Coordinates of C-alpha atoms in Angstrom, one line a residue:
M1 CA -107.6 199.6 -246.4
E2 CA -110.6 201.0 -248.2
K3 CA -111.0 204.7 -248.4
I4 CA -113.7 206.1 -246.0
A5 CA -116.7 207.7 -247.7
S6 CA -115.6 211.3 -247.0
F7 CA -112.4 210.7 -248.9
T8 CA -114.2 209.7 -252.1
I9 CA -115.9 213.1 -252.5
D10 CA -114.3 215.2 -255.3
H11 CA -112.9 218.1 -253.3
L12 CA -111.9 219.9 -256.4
R13 CA -115.5 220.3 -257.4
L14 CA -117.0 220.7 -254.0
L15 CA -118.6 224.1 -253.3
P16 CA -119.4 225.7 -250.0
G17 CA -122.8 224.3 -249.0
V18 CA -124.7 221.9 -246.7
Y19 CA -124.4 218.2 -247.6
V20 CA -125.5 214.9 -246.1
S21 CA -122.1 213.2 -245.6
R22 CA -123.5 209.9 -244.2
R23 CA -126.2 208.1 -242.4
D24 CA -125.4 205.6 -239.7
I25 CA -127.5 203.2 -237.6
A26 CA -127.1 203.4 -233.9
G27 CA -129.4 201.0 -232.1
D28 CA -132.9 201.8 -233.4
S29 CA -131.9 205.3 -234.6
V30 CA -130.5 206.8 -237.8
I31 CA -127.7 209.4 -237.2
T32 CA -127.4 211.9 -240.1
T33 CA -124.0 213.6 -240.5
F34 CA -124.0 216.9 -242.3
D35 CA -121.0 218.4 -244.0
I36 CA -121.3 222.2 -243.5
R37 CA -118.7 223.3 -246.0
M38 CA -117.9 227.0 -245.4
T39 CA -114.9 227.5 -247.7
R40 CA -114.1 225.9 -251.1
P41 CA -111.6 223.2 -250.5
N42 CA -108.2 223.6 -252.2
Y43 CA -109.3 226.9 -253.8
E44 CA -109.5 229.4 -251.0
P45 CA -107.8 229.8 -247.7
V46 CA -108.9 227.6 -244.8
M47 CA -110.4 229.2 -241.6
N48 CA -108.0 229.8 -238.7
T49 CA -108.5 227.9 -235.5
A50 CA -109.5 230.9 -233.5
E51 CA -112.6 231.8 -235.5
M52 CA -113.5 228.1 -235.9
H53 CA -113.2 227.7 -232.1
A54 CA -115.6 230.7 -231.6
I55 CA -118.0 229.3 -234.2
E56 CA -117.9 225.9 -232.5
H57 CA -118.7 227.4 -229.0
L58 CA -121.5 229.6 -230.3
G59 CA -122.9 227.1 -232.7
A60 CA -122.9 224.2 -230.2
T61 CA -124.6 226.5 -227.5
Y62 CA -127.2 227.7 -230.0
L63 CA -128.0 224.2 -231.3
R64 CA -128.2 222.4 -228.0
N65 CA -130.6 225.1 -226.8
H66 CA -132.8 225.0 -229.9
P67 CA -136.4 224.4 -229.0
V68 CA -137.0 221.9 -231.8
F69 CA -133.6 220.4 -232.7
G70 CA -131.9 220.7 -229.3
D71 CA -132.6 217.1 -228.2
K72 CA -131.6 215.8 -231.6
I73 CA -128.1 217.3 -231.6
I74 CA -125.4 214.6 -231.3
Y75 CA -122.4 216.7 -232.2
F76 CA -121.3 220.0 -233.8
G77 CA -117.6 220.6 -234.4
P78 CA -114.9 221.5 -236.8
M79 CA -113.4 219.5 -239.7
G80 CA -109.7 218.8 -239.4
C81 CA -109.1 220.4 -242.8
R82 CA -110.6 223.7 -241.4
T83 CA -112.9 224.2 -244.4
G84 CA -116.1 223.6 -242.4
F85 CA -118.0 221.8 -239.6
Y86 CA -119.8 218.5 -239.0
L87 CA -123.3 218.4 -237.5
L88 CA -124.6 215.1 -236.4
L89 CA -128.4 214.8 -235.8
N90 CA -130.5 212.0 -234.5
G91 CA -132.9 211.0 -237.2
D92 CA -133.0 210.6 -241.0
H93 CA -132.7 214.1 -242.4
E94 CA -132.0 215.7 -245.8
S95 CA -129.8 218.8 -246.3
R96 CA -132.8 221.0 -247.1
D97 CA -134.3 220.0 -243.7
V98 CA -131.5 221.8 -241.8
V99 CA -131.1 224.9 -243.9
P100 CA -133.5 227.0 -241.7
L101 CA -131.8 225.7 -238.5
L102 CA -128.3 226.6 -239.9
T103 CA -129.6 230.0 -241.1
S104 CA -130.8 230.9 -237.7
M105 CA -127.6 229.5 -236.1
F106 CA -125.4 231.6 -238.4
E107 CA -127.6 234.7 -237.8
F108 CA -127.1 234.1 -234.1
I109 CA -123.3 233.9 -234.5
R110 CA -123.3 237.0 -236.9
D111 CA -125.3 239.1 -234.4
F112 CA -123.7 237.8 -231.2
S113 CA -122.1 240.3 -228.8
G114 CA -120.5 239.7 -225.4
E115 CA -118.4 236.9 -224.0
V116 CA -118.3 233.7 -226.1
P117 CA -120.0 231.0 -224.0
G118 CA -117.5 228.7 -222.4
A119 CA -114.5 230.9 -223.2
S120 CA -112.9 230.8 -219.8
A121 CA -110.0 228.8 -218.4
R122 CA -112.4 226.8 -216.2
D123 CA -114.7 225.9 -219.1
C124 CA -112.4 225.3 -222.1
G125 CA -109.0 223.7 -222.7
N126 CA -107.9 226.5 -225.1
Y127 CA -110.0 229.5 -224.1
L128 CA -107.6 232.1 -225.4
D129 CA -107.8 230.9 -229.0
M130 CA -111.0 232.6 -229.9
N131 CA -111.7 235.3 -232.6
L132 CA -115.3 236.5 -232.3
P133 CA -115.0 239.3 -234.9
M134 CA -113.7 236.9 -237.6
A135 CA -116.3 234.3 -236.6
K136 CA -119.1 236.9 -237.1
Y137 CA -117.6 237.8 -240.5
L138 CA -117.5 234.2 -241.6
A139 CA -121.0 233.6 -240.4
D140 CA -122.3 236.6 -242.4
R141 CA -120.4 235.5 -245.5
F142 CA -121.8 232.0 -245.3
L143 CA -125.3 233.4 -244.9
R144 CA -125.0 235.7 -247.8
E145 CA -123.1 233.5 -250.2
V146 CA -124.6 230.1 -249.5
L147 CA -127.7 229.9 -247.2
E148 CA -129.8 232.8 -248.4
N149 CA -130.2 231.5 -252.0
I150 CA -129.2 227.8 -251.6
D151 CA -129.8 225.5 -254.5
D152 CA -129.2 221.8 -255.3
S153 CA -125.5 222.5 -256.3
R154 CA -124.9 223.3 -252.7
L155 CA -127.2 220.6 -251.2
Y156 CA -125.9 217.5 -253.0
Y157 CA -122.3 216.4 -253.4
P158 CA -121.0 216.7 -257.0
E159 CA -121.1 213.4 -259.0

């Protein structure tokens, strides 16, 4: 079998950033998949499931309620390798197009207080596996180290 596109990226050179992973055609629409890489693969520890789960709940809630992008959100969820998240948007977008959206989403997560949306036995299949303080820390770190001064080295996959 051929390698899928995401397995052809040099993960030894990949920095935390926001990358267009792929574009797919679904009917008359283009679906853009973004690789939101929060930790450097194979160089630093991966995120634990509890903080990723909290980021997923908060991020999905924020994105689906966004006044401009809300109706374009197809999916937001974690990567199996636990180094980041995938965001799928309806439409043909570039990485730079979503930096303001992701900045506001991670600010929302960093500043969030209270009960994580959907963190109950009725609403979630693993509601006890949440770590809001660590999710807030990681959101703040990604804002400071990546999104606030993002450049092309963190918007385009390494060659």
